[in-house]
PDB file of C-alpha atoms in Angstrom:
ATOM      1  CA  MET A   1      -3.460 -33.707  34.112  1.00 50.00           C
ATOM      2  CA  ASN A   2      -5.747 -33.599  36.852  1.00 46.00           C
ATOM      3  CA  LYS A   3      -9.608 -33.623  37.043  1.00 37.00           C
ATOM      4  CA  TYR A   4      -9.897 -29.615  37.559  1.00 36.00           C
ATOM      5  CA  THR A   5      -6.863 -29.473  34.535  1.00 41.00           C
ATOM      6  CA  CYS A   6      -8.709 -31.425  32.476  1.00 41.00           C
ATOM      7  CA  SER A   7     -11.869 -29.629  32.558  1.00 39.00           C
ATOM      8  CA  THR A   8      -9.499 -25.982  32.519  1.00 40.00           C
ATOM      9  CA  PHE A   9      -7.439 -27.040  28.665  1.00 36.00           C
ATOM     10  CA  HIS A  10     -11.318 -28.212  27.406  1.00 40.00           C
ATOM     11  CA  LEU A  11     -12.617 -24.990  27.990  1.00 35.00           C
ATOM     12  CA  ASN A  12     -10.118 -23.341  27.194  1.00 49.00           C
ATOM     13  CA  LYS A  13     -10.031 -25.446  24.063  1.00 44.00           C
ATOM     14  CA  PHE A  14     -13.313 -24.495  23.049  1.00 37.00           C
ATOM     15  CA  THR A  15     -13.623 -21.642  24.204  1.00 41.00           C
ATOM     16  CA  ALA A  16     -10.241 -20.775  21.516  1.00 41.00           C
ATOM     17  CA  VAL A  17     -12.576 -22.578  18.692  1.00 37.00           C
ATOM     18  CA  PHE A  18     -15.601 -21.196  20.010  1.00 37.00           C
ATOM     19  CA  ILE A  19     -13.355 -17.951  18.601  1.00 38.00           C
ATOM     20  CA  LEU A  20     -12.627 -18.837  16.006  1.00 39.00           C
ATOM     21  CA  LEU A  21     -15.482 -19.808  14.447  1.00 39.00           C
ATOM     22  CA  MET A  22     -17.319 -16.807  14.274  1.00 39.00           C
ATOM     23  CA  VAL A  23     -14.622 -15.191  12.880  1.00 38.00           C
ATOM     24  CA  SER A  24     -14.305 -17.105   9.859  1.00 39.00           C
ATOM     25  CA  SER A  25     -17.575 -16.846   9.711  1.00 40.00           C
ATOM     26  CA  LYS A  26     -18.428 -13.239   9.699  1.00 42.00           C
ATOM     27  CA  VAL A  27     -20.580 -12.324   6.785  1.00 59.00           C
ATOM     28  CA  TYR A  28     -18.396 -11.089   3.612  1.00 65.00           C
ATOM     29  CA  CYS A  29     -21.023  -8.431   1.661  1.00 89.00           C
ATOM     30  CA  PHE A  30     -21.608  -7.949  -1.915  1.00 96.00           C
ATOM     31  CA  ASP A  31     -24.464  -5.865  -2.997  1.00 98.00           C
ATOM     32  CA  VAL A  32     -25.283  -4.453  -6.248  1.00 98.00           C
ATOM     33  CA  TYR A  33     -26.872  -1.630  -6.620  1.00 98.00           C
ATOM     34  CA  THR A  34     -27.329  -0.459 -10.057  1.00 98.00           C
ATOM     35  CA  PHE A  35     -28.060   2.894 -12.412  1.00 98.00           C
ATOM     36  CA  VAL A  36     -29.301   1.311 -16.437  1.00 98.00           C
ATOM     37  CA  PRO A  37     -32.177   3.934 -17.181  1.00 97.00           C
ATOM     38  CA  TRP A  38     -33.387   1.501 -19.567  1.00 98.00           C
ATOM     39  CA  LYS A  39     -36.771   1.339 -20.323  1.00 97.00           C
ATOM     40  CA  TYR A  40     -37.207  -2.361 -21.283  1.00 98.00           C
ATOM     41  CA  TYR A  41     -36.629  -6.053 -20.031  1.00 98.00           C
ATOM     42  CA  LEU A  42     -38.082  -9.590 -20.215  1.00 97.00           C
ATOM     43  CA  GLU A  43     -40.003 -11.355 -18.013  1.00 95.00           C
ATOM     44  CA  LYS A  44     -40.981 -14.784 -19.006  1.00 92.00           C
ATOM     45  CA  GLY A  45     -40.838 -14.883 -22.784  1.00 91.00           C
ATOM     46  CA  GLU A  46     -42.408 -11.638 -22.802  1.00 97.00           C
ATOM     47  CA  LEU A  47     -41.222  -7.835 -22.939  1.00 98.00           C
ATOM     48  CA  HIS A  48     -42.428  -5.015 -21.074  1.00 98.00           C
ATOM     49  CA  GLN A  49     -41.302  -1.181 -20.802  1.00 97.00           C
ATOM     50  CA  THR A  50     -40.968   0.259 -17.352  1.00 97.00           C
ATOM     51  CA  LYS A  51     -40.253   4.344 -16.245  1.00 93.00           C
ATOM     52  CA  ASN A  52     -37.939   2.884 -14.088  1.00 95.00           C
ATOM     53  CA  LEU A  53     -35.591  -0.306 -14.428  1.00 97.00           C
ATOM     54  CA  ASP A  54     -33.870   0.067 -11.449  1.00 97.00           C
ATOM     55  CA  ASP A  55     -37.229  -0.382  -8.891  1.00 96.00           C
ATOM     56  CA  TYR A  56     -37.322  -3.805 -11.415  1.00 96.00           C
ATOM     57  CA  LEU A  57     -34.689  -5.111 -10.575  1.00 97.00           C
ATOM     58  CA  THR A  58     -34.616  -4.694  -6.493  1.00 97.00           C
ATOM     59  CA  GLN A  59     -37.493  -7.326  -6.957  1.00 96.00           C
ATOM     60  CA  TYR A  60     -34.207  -9.569  -7.429  1.00 96.00           C
ATOM     61  CA  GLY A  61     -32.611  -8.073  -4.386  1.00 97.00           C
ATOM     62  CA  THR A  62     -30.413  -5.180  -6.387  1.00 98.00           C
ATOM     63  CA  LYS A  63     -30.056  -1.904  -4.699  1.00 98.00           C
ATOM     64  CA  LYS A  64     -30.695   1.265  -6.157  1.00 98.00           C
ATOM     65  CA  ALA A  65     -28.007   4.150  -6.643  1.00 98.00           C
ATOM     66  CA  PHE A  66     -28.916   7.645  -7.227  1.00 98.00           C
ATOM     67  CA  VAL A  67     -26.248   9.807  -9.714  1.00 98.00           C
ATOM     68  CA  ILE A  68     -26.143  13.591  -9.551  1.00 98.00           C
ATOM     69  CA  TYR A  69     -24.931  14.696 -13.262  1.00 98.00           C
ATOM     70  CA  PRO A  70     -23.876  18.430 -12.728  1.00 97.00           C
ATOM     71  CA  LYS A  71     -27.560  19.519 -13.536  1.00 97.00           C
ATOM     72  CA  GLY A  72     -29.019  17.846 -10.951  1.00 98.00           C
ATOM     73  CA  MET A  73     -26.339  19.958  -8.491  1.00 98.00           C
ATOM     74  CA  PHE A  74     -25.473  23.273 -10.960  1.00 98.00           C
ATOM     75  CA  THR A  75     -26.724  26.202 -11.579  1.00 97.00           C
ATOM     76  CA  GLN A  76     -24.107  28.291 -13.648  1.00 95.00           C
ATOM     77  CA  ASP A  77     -21.695  25.901 -13.569  1.00 94.00           C
ATOM     78  CA  LYS A  78     -21.457  26.541  -9.105  1.00 97.00           C
ATOM     79  CA  PRO A  79     -22.857  24.484  -6.679  1.00 98.00           C
ATOM     80  CA  ASP A  80     -26.624  25.415  -5.900  1.00 98.00           C
ATOM     81  CA  PRO A  81     -28.006  25.137  -2.300  1.00 98.00           C
ATOM     82  CA  VAL A  82     -31.136  24.187  -3.258  1.00 98.00           C
ATOM     83  CA  LYS A  83     -30.582  20.771  -5.800  1.00 98.00           C
ATOM     84  CA  ILE A  84     -28.073  19.528  -3.106  1.00 98.00           C
ATOM     85  CA  GLU A  85     -31.088  20.084  -0.995  1.00 98.00           C
ATOM     86  CA  GLN A  86     -32.980  17.936  -3.709  1.00 98.00           C
ATOM     87  CA  ALA A  87     -30.006  15.592  -3.200  1.00 98.00           C
ATOM     88  CA  ALA A  88     -30.398  14.635   0.217  1.00 98.00           C
ATOM     89  CA  LYS A  89     -33.960  15.113   0.127  1.00 98.00           C
ATOM     90  CA  LEU A  90     -33.677  12.203  -1.939  1.00 98.00           C
ATOM     91  CA  SER A  91     -31.293  10.541  -0.215  1.00 98.00           C
ATOM     92  CA  ARG A  92     -32.961  10.634   3.231  1.00 97.00           C
ATOM     93  CA  LYS A  93     -36.277   8.652   2.119  1.00 96.00           C
ATOM     94  CA  ASN A  94     -34.155   5.800  -0.142  1.00 96.00           C
ATOM     95  CA  SER A  95     -32.030   5.436   3.236  1.00 92.00           C
ATOM     96  CA  ASP A  96     -30.184   1.884   1.657  1.00 95.00           C
ATOM     97  CA  ALA A  97     -28.925   3.561  -1.360  1.00 97.00           C
ATOM     98  CA  LEU A  98     -25.708   4.802  -2.812  1.00 98.00           C
ATOM     99  CA  ILE A  99     -25.351   8.446  -3.504  1.00 98.00           C
ATOM    100  CA  SER A 100     -23.263   9.730  -6.089  1.00 98.00           C
ATOM    101  CA  PHE A 101     -22.483  12.803  -7.506  1.00 98.00           C
ATOM    102  CA  ASP A 102     -20.776  13.007 -10.951  1.00 98.00           C
ATOM    103  CA  ILE A 103     -18.756  16.126 -11.425  1.00 96.00           C
ATOM    104  CA  GLU A 104     -17.546  15.961 -14.311  1.00 92.00           C
ATOM    105  CA  ILE A 105     -16.277  19.909 -13.443  1.00 92.00           C
ATOM    106  CA  GLY A 106     -12.850  21.507 -14.765  1.00 94.00           C
ATOM    107  CA  ASN A 107      -9.794  19.874 -15.592  1.00 96.00           C
ATOM    108  CA  LYS A 108      -8.830  16.696 -13.457  1.00 94.00           C
ATOM    109  CA  MET A 109      -5.652  16.293 -14.264  1.00 95.00           C
ATOM    110  CA  LYS A 110      -5.052  19.771 -12.086  1.00 97.00           C
ATOM    111  CA  PRO A 111      -6.873  18.685  -9.204  1.00 97.00           C
ATOM    112  CA  GLU A 112      -7.636  22.791  -8.162  1.00 97.00           C
ATOM    113  CA  THR A 113      -9.617  23.335 -10.662  1.00 97.00           C
ATOM    114  CA  ILE A 114     -12.595  20.833  -9.679  1.00 97.00           C
ATOM    115  CA  LEU A 115     -11.375  20.254  -5.186  1.00 98.00           C
ATOM    116  CA  PRO A 116     -13.336  23.137  -4.080  1.00 97.00           C
ATOM    117  CA  THR A 117     -16.749  22.107  -6.093  1.00 98.00           C
ATOM    118  CA  VAL A 118     -16.420  18.808  -5.069  1.00 98.00           C
ATOM    119  CA  GLU A 119     -15.611  20.550  -1.221  1.00 98.00           C
ATOM    120  CA  LYS A 120     -18.761  23.440  -1.170  1.00 98.00           C
ATOM    121  CA  THR A 121     -20.885  20.383  -2.519  1.00 98.00           C
ATOM    122  CA  LEU A 122     -20.212  17.275  -0.137  1.00 98.00           C
ATOM    123  CA  ASN A 123     -20.231  20.154   2.705  1.00 98.00           C
ATOM    124  CA  LEU A 124     -23.178  21.694   1.389  1.00 98.00           C
ATOM    125  CA  TYR A 125     -25.446  17.708   0.580  1.00 98.00           C
ATOM    126  CA  HIS A 126     -24.165  16.096   4.475  1.00 98.00           C
ATOM    127  CA  LYS A 127     -25.263  20.428   6.053  1.00 98.00           C
ATOM    128  CA  ASN A 128     -28.797  18.691   4.324  1.00 98.00           C
ATOM    129  CA  ASN A 129     -28.075  16.185   6.607  1.00 97.00           C
ATOM    130  CA  GLY A 130     -27.589  13.356   3.115  1.00 97.00           C
ATOM    131  CA  ASN A 131     -27.800  10.382   3.883  1.00 94.00           C
ATOM    132  CA  ASN A 132     -24.201   9.026   5.094  1.00 93.00           C
ATOM    133  CA  LEU A 133     -23.441   5.901   1.679  1.00 97.00           C
ATOM    134  CA  VAL A 134     -22.181   8.771  -0.841  1.00 98.00           C
ATOM    135  CA  GLY A 135     -19.220   9.341  -2.920  1.00 98.00           C
ATOM    136  CA  VAL A 136     -17.828  10.783  -5.686  1.00 98.00           C
ATOM    137  CA  TYR A 137     -17.429   9.651  -9.767  1.00 98.00           C
ATOM    138  CA  GLY A 138     -13.534   8.818 -10.290  1.00 96.00           C
ATOM    139  CA  LEU A 139     -12.131  11.489  -8.879  1.00 98.00           C
ATOM    140  CA  LEU A 140     -11.047   9.473  -6.409  1.00 98.00           C
ATOM    141  CA  PRO A 141      -8.826   7.506  -7.318  1.00 98.00           C
ATOM    142  CA  GLN A 142      -9.209   8.691 -10.718  1.00 97.00           C
ATOM    143  CA  ASN A 143     -10.528   6.666 -13.953  1.00 97.00           C
ATOM    144  CA  THR A 144      -7.677   5.994 -15.601  1.00 97.00           C
ATOM    145  CA  VAL A 145      -9.650   4.882 -18.521  1.00 96.00           C
ATOM    146  CA  GLY A 146      -7.980   1.822 -19.349  1.00 95.00           C
ATOM    147  CA  SER A 147      -5.011   0.207 -19.294  1.00 96.00           C
ATOM    148  CA  ASN A 148      -2.907   2.155 -20.696  1.00 96.00           C
ATOM    149  CA  PHE A 149      -1.199   4.800 -18.578  1.00 97.00           C
ATOM    150  CA  LYS A 150       1.098   5.724 -16.029  1.00 96.00           C
ATOM    151  CA  PRO A 151       0.904   4.038 -12.271  1.00 97.00           C
ATOM    152  CA  SER A 152       3.178   6.795 -10.805  1.00 97.00           C
ATOM    153  CA  LYS A 153       1.161   9.855 -12.890  1.00 97.00           C
ATOM    154  CA  TYR A 154      -2.047   9.200 -10.987  1.00 98.00           C
ATOM    155  CA  SER A 155      -0.998   7.745  -7.856  1.00 98.00           C
ATOM    156  CA  LYS A 156       0.328  10.796  -7.047  1.00 98.00           C
ATOM    157  CA  LEU A 157      -2.614  12.281  -9.430  1.00 97.00           C
ATOM    158  CA  ASN A 158      -4.889  10.617  -6.337  1.00 98.00           C
ATOM    159  CA  GLU A 159      -2.890  11.684  -3.423  1.00 98.00           C
ATOM    160  CA  LYS A 160      -3.556  15.712  -4.514  1.00 98.00           C
ATOM    161  CA  TYR A 161      -6.723  13.974  -4.220  1.00 98.00           C
ATOM    162  CA  ALA A 162      -6.437  12.662  -0.885  1.00 98.00           C
ATOM    163  CA  ASN A 163      -9.027  15.137   0.902  1.00 97.00           C
ATOM    164  CA  ILE A 164     -12.170  13.457  -1.362  1.00 98.00           C
ATOM    165  CA  ALA A 165     -11.721  11.204   1.604  1.00 98.00           C
ATOM    166  CA  SER A 166     -12.565  13.225   4.673  1.00 97.00           C
ATOM    167  CA  LEU A 167     -16.138  13.859   3.506  1.00 98.00           C
ATOM    168  CA  THR A 168     -17.902  10.785   1.802  1.00 98.00           C
ATOM    169  CA  THR A 169     -17.927   7.191   2.941  1.00 98.00           C
ATOM    170  CA  VAL A 170     -18.112   5.455  -0.528  1.00 98.00           C
ATOM    171  CA  LEU A 171     -15.030   5.041  -3.136  1.00 98.00           C
ATOM    172  CA  SER A 172     -16.006   3.914  -7.064  1.00 98.00           C
ATOM    173  CA  PRO A 173     -13.538   3.140  -9.163  1.00 97.00           C
ATOM    174  CA  VAL A 174     -14.274   3.368 -12.598  1.00 98.00           C
ATOM    175  CA  LEU A 175     -13.857  -0.169 -14.165  1.00 98.00           C
ATOM    176  CA  TYR A 176     -15.563   0.390 -18.245  1.00 98.00           C
ATOM    177  CA  ASN A 177     -14.684  -1.996 -20.674  1.00 98.00           C
ATOM    178  CA  TYR A 178     -12.682   0.251 -22.280  1.00 97.00           C
ATOM    179  CA  ASP A 179     -10.504  -2.302 -23.765  1.00 97.00           C
ATOM    180  CA  GLY A 180     -14.087  -3.853 -25.141  1.00 96.00           C
ATOM    181  CA  GLU A 181     -14.703  -7.386 -23.983  1.00 95.00           C
ATOM    182  CA  ASP A 182     -10.129  -8.838 -22.934  1.00 97.00           C
ATOM    183  CA  PHE A 183     -11.016  -9.040 -19.657  1.00 98.00           C
ATOM    184  CA  GLU A 184      -7.003  -9.385 -18.565  1.00 98.00           C
ATOM    185  CA  LYS A 185      -6.552  -5.544 -19.192  1.00 98.00           C
ATOM    186  CA  TRP A 186     -10.300  -5.074 -16.879  1.00 98.00           C
ATOM    187  CA  LYS A 187      -7.706  -6.590 -15.189  1.00 98.00           C
ATOM    188  CA  ILE A 188      -4.683  -4.214 -15.159  1.00 98.00           C
ATOM    189  CA  SER A 189      -7.453  -1.213 -14.307  1.00 98.00           C
ATOM    190  CA  ALA A 190      -9.289  -2.933 -11.947  1.00 98.00           C
ATOM    191  CA  ASP A 191      -6.223  -4.136  -9.696  1.00 98.00           C
ATOM    192  CA  PHE A 192      -4.200  -0.611  -9.894  1.00 98.00           C
ATOM    193  CA  ALA A 193      -7.750   1.111  -8.324  1.00 98.00           C
ATOM    194  CA  PHE A 194      -7.805  -1.424  -5.876  1.00 98.00           C
ATOM    195  CA  GLU A 195      -3.941  -0.657  -4.535  1.00 98.00           C
ATOM    196  CA  GLU A 196      -5.242   2.905  -4.670  1.00 98.00           C
ATOM    197  CA  THR A 197      -8.401   2.898  -2.569  1.00 98.00           C
ATOM    198  CA  LYS A 198      -6.237   0.198  -0.399  1.00 96.00           C
ATOM    199  CA  GLU A 199      -5.347   2.701   2.696  1.00 96.00           C
ATOM    200  CA  TYR A 200      -9.453   3.078   2.921  1.00 97.00           C
ATOM    201  CA  SER A 201     -10.679  -0.097   3.293  1.00 94.00           C
ATOM    202  CA  ASN A 202     -10.855  -0.081   7.251  1.00 96.00           C
ATOM    203  CA  THR A 203     -12.749   3.423   6.140  1.00 97.00           C
ATOM    204  CA  HIS A 204     -14.961   3.617   3.291  1.00 98.00           C
ATOM    205  CA  LYS A 205     -16.837   0.567   0.999  1.00 98.00           C
ATOM    206  CA  ILE A 206     -15.621   0.047  -1.710  1.00 98.00           C
ATOM    207  CA  ILE A 207     -17.573   0.154  -4.327  1.00 98.00           C
ATOM    208  CA  PRO A 208     -16.152   0.672  -8.336  1.00 98.00           C
ATOM    209  CA  TYR A 209     -18.269   1.312 -11.717  1.00 98.00           C
ATOM    210  CA  LEU A 210     -19.217  -1.333 -14.015  1.00 98.00           C
ATOM    211  CA  SER A 211     -20.645  -1.125 -17.187  1.00 98.00           C
ATOM    212  CA  PRO A 212     -22.347  -3.739 -17.983  1.00 98.00           C
ATOM    213  CA  ILE A 213     -21.402  -3.115 -21.779  1.00 98.00           C
ATOM    214  CA  TYR A 214     -18.555  -1.957 -23.906  1.00 97.00           C
ATOM    215  CA  LYS A 215     -19.165   0.907 -27.198  1.00 97.00           C
ATOM    216  CA  VAL A 216     -18.593  -0.311 -30.371  1.00 97.00           C
ATOM    217  CA  LYS A 217     -19.328   3.087 -31.699  1.00 97.00           C
ATOM    218  CA  ARG A 218     -20.415   6.906 -31.694  1.00 96.00           C
ATOM    219  CA  ARG A 219     -24.107   6.972 -32.472  1.00 97.00           C
ATOM    220  CA  THR A 220     -24.962   8.758 -35.996  1.00 95.00           C
ATOM    221  CA  ASP A 221     -28.182  10.161 -34.477  1.00 95.00           C
ATOM    222  CA  ASN A 222     -27.185  11.230 -31.122  1.00 95.00           C
ATOM    223  CA  PRO A 223     -23.808  12.051 -30.302  1.00 92.00           C
ATOM    224  CA  LYS A 224     -23.979  11.605 -26.608  1.00 93.00           C
ATOM    225  CA  GLY A 225     -24.872   8.079 -27.434  1.00 97.00           C
ATOM    226  CA  PHE A 226     -22.789   5.215 -28.362  1.00 97.00           C
ATOM    227  CA  VAL A 227     -23.885   1.619 -30.348  1.00 98.00           C
ATOM    228  CA  ILE A 228     -23.641  -1.098 -27.643  1.00 98.00           C
ATOM    229  CA  LYS A 229     -22.584  -4.621 -27.596  1.00 98.00           C
ATOM    230  CA  GLN A 230     -23.671  -6.251 -24.191  1.00 98.00           C
ATOM    231  CA  LEU A 231     -21.459  -8.252 -22.168  1.00 98.00           C
ATOM    232  CA  SER A 232     -22.408 -12.259 -21.726  1.00 98.00           C
ATOM    233  CA  GLU A 233     -23.324 -13.765 -18.692  1.00 98.00           C
ATOM    234  CA  SER A 234     -19.030 -14.924 -18.824  1.00 98.00           C
ATOM    235  CA  ASP A 235     -17.531 -12.296 -19.455  1.00 98.00           C
ATOM    236  CA  MET A 236     -19.934 -10.742 -16.441  1.00 98.00           C
ATOM    237  CA  LYS A 237     -19.603 -12.938 -14.261  1.00 98.00           C
ATOM    238  CA  LYS A 238     -15.687 -13.125 -14.581  1.00 98.00           C
ATOM    239  CA  ARG A 239     -15.656  -8.642 -13.930  1.00 98.00           C
ATOM    240  CA  LEU A 240     -17.705  -9.622 -10.269  1.00 98.00           C
ATOM    241  CA  ASN A 241     -15.384 -12.193  -9.044  1.00 98.00           C
ATOM    242  CA  TYR A 242     -13.451 -10.812  -9.800  1.00 98.00           C
ATOM    243  CA  LEU A 243     -14.307  -7.792  -7.688  1.00 98.00           C
ATOM    244  CA  LYS A 244     -14.666 -10.115  -4.761  1.00 98.00           C
ATOM    245  CA  SER A 245     -11.551 -11.752  -4.794  1.00 98.00           C
ATOM    246  CA  LEU A 246     -10.548  -7.299  -3.938  1.00 98.00           C
ATOM    247  CA  ASN A 247     -12.222  -7.327  -1.848  1.00 97.00           C
ATOM    248  CA  ALA A 248     -15.111  -5.173  -3.746  1.00 98.00           C
ATOM    249  CA  ASP A 249     -17.500  -4.433  -0.769  1.00 98.00           C
ATOM    250  CA  GLY A 250     -20.142  -3.980  -3.496  1.00 98.00           C
ATOM    251  CA  VAL A 251     -20.985  -2.564  -7.254  1.00 98.00           C
ATOM    252  CA  LEU A 252     -22.517   0.015  -8.506  1.00 98.00           C
ATOM    253  CA  ILE A 253     -24.082  -0.825 -12.245  1.00 98.00           C
ATOM    254  CA  TRP A 254     -24.293   2.152 -14.247  1.00 98.00           C
ATOM    255  CA  GLU A 255     -25.344   2.429 -18.415  1.00 98.00           C
ATOM    256  CA  SER A 256     -26.192   5.050 -20.360  1.00 97.00           C
ATOM    257  CA  SER A 257     -30.168   5.763 -20.959  1.00 96.00           C
ATOM    258  CA  GLN A 258     -28.305   6.829 -24.778  1.00 97.00           C
ATOM    259  CA  SER A 259     -27.475   3.513 -26.141  1.00 98.00           C
ATOM    260  CA  ILE A 260     -28.954   1.437 -28.837  1.00 97.00           C
ATOM    261  CA  GLU A 261     -28.225  -2.059 -30.287  1.00 97.00           C
ATOM    262  CA  PHE A 262     -25.931  -2.604 -32.888  1.00 95.00           C
ATOM    263  CA  ASP A 263     -29.954  -2.709 -35.451  1.00 96.00           C
ATOM    264  CA  LYS A 264     -30.979   0.613 -33.618  1.00 95.00           C
ATOM    265  CA  SER A 265     -33.019  -1.100 -31.159  1.00 97.00           C
ATOM    266  CA  GLN A 266     -33.031  -0.159 -27.612  1.00 97.00           C
ATOM    267  CA  PRO A 267     -31.141  -2.572 -24.961  1.00 98.00           C
ATOM    268  CA  ILE A 268     -33.357  -5.039 -23.661  1.00 98.00           C
ATOM    269  CA  PHE A 269     -32.257  -6.231 -20.110  1.00 98.00           C
ATOM    270  CA  ASN A 270     -32.913  -9.393 -19.750  1.00 98.00           C
ATOM    271  CA  PRO A 271     -32.177 -11.682 -15.866  1.00 97.00           C
ATOM    272  CA  TYR A 272     -32.226 -14.618 -17.837  1.00 97.00           C
ATOM    273  CA  THR A 273     -29.063 -14.351 -19.696  1.00 97.00           C
ATOM    274  CA  GLY A 274     -26.502 -12.788 -20.654  1.00 98.00           C
ATOM    275  CA  TRP A 275     -25.012  -9.856 -17.948  1.00 98.00           C
ATOM    276  CA  GLY A 276     -28.802  -9.801 -17.108  1.00 98.00           C
ATOM    277  CA  LYS A 277     -27.955 -14.098 -15.341  1.00 98.00           C
ATOM    278  CA  ALA A 278     -24.599 -13.204 -13.970  1.00 98.00           C
ATOM    279  CA  VAL A 279     -25.766 -10.288 -11.572  1.00 98.00           C
ATOM    280  CA  ILE A 280     -28.905 -11.258 -11.101  1.00 98.00           C
ATOM    281  CA  ASP A 281     -27.457 -15.013  -9.758  1.00 98.00           C
ATOM    282  CA  THR A 282     -24.327 -12.486  -7.731  1.00 97.00           C
ATOM    283  CA  VAL A 283     -26.781 -10.887  -6.078  1.00 97.00           C
ATOM    284  CA  LYS A 284     -28.826 -14.706  -4.795  1.00 94.00           C
ATOM    285  CA  SER A 285     -25.440 -15.759  -4.585  1.00 90.00           C
ATOM    286  CA  ARG A 286     -24.596 -13.346  -1.183  1.00 75.00           C
TER     287      ARG A 286
END
C-alpha cells in the first residue's frame, strides 16, 4: 500500500466514522405536554393555588397543550367558524403548544356520523392559519378503552378514519388507565395503538394521551367527576419509559378538573413524589 493509498484509506475510514457518529448522535426528542386543570400544587413544602397549573409546569420544561372541547368549536353540534377562528388564534399565540380537538360527536363505530364534522372543523382551522401541531382526540387510532378489545375490529375501523391523517400532523392514541394500575394490560392497548400508527410514523408525530390517575368510582355529588387514585412514581415512570421504547415523540398528560380524592379533597400536584416526580424527571432527562 503506497502513501497515497494509505492516506486515502484513512480519510475514507475517518469519513465513514464521522458519518456514523453523526447518525448515531441524532437527538431523540420526547416532549411532555400537559393539560391538567388542577388548582393546587406543592412547592418547597408549601401548598399553592393556581389558575393554570400548566403555566406553572412549564418552568420544569413541559409544554402546554390546548384541548378544544365541543363548546369551543361547535354551536348546536355544528362547526362554528367564529369559535374555530378563536382556536386558531390561540394556537398562533402559543406556537410551541399542541392543539387537540376533542370531537366526541356521533357514533364512533359509524365514521360517517363523525368524519364530515371532523373534516369541516379541521379545514376551518387550517383556513384560519392555525398552528401546524394539531391532532384529534381518540379517532385515529381509535380508543380501545382498555385491553379487552378485538384488534381486527379496530384495525378495520382505523382504516375508515384514515383521512384524518391528511388534516393533522399529530396522532394521539388514548392510553388512559382503564385497567387501573395494571401495567401489563395497559401495554396491550399501547402496543396495538402504536402498531396502528406505524404507517404514519414518518409523517406525523405520535403523541399519546396519558392519564396520571385511574378512576375508582363516580362522584355522588357531581356526575361529571370521579373519585381518583393518583399513579405512583414507579407506575408513571414505567408508562413513560415504555412509550419511549415505542419511539413516541412525546406525551400529552391529561386530567379532569372534576376529579377528587377519596377524602373529597381537591387533587394536588406534587413534583417531589408520585407521578409528578416521574414526569419532572422525564423532562429533565431529555
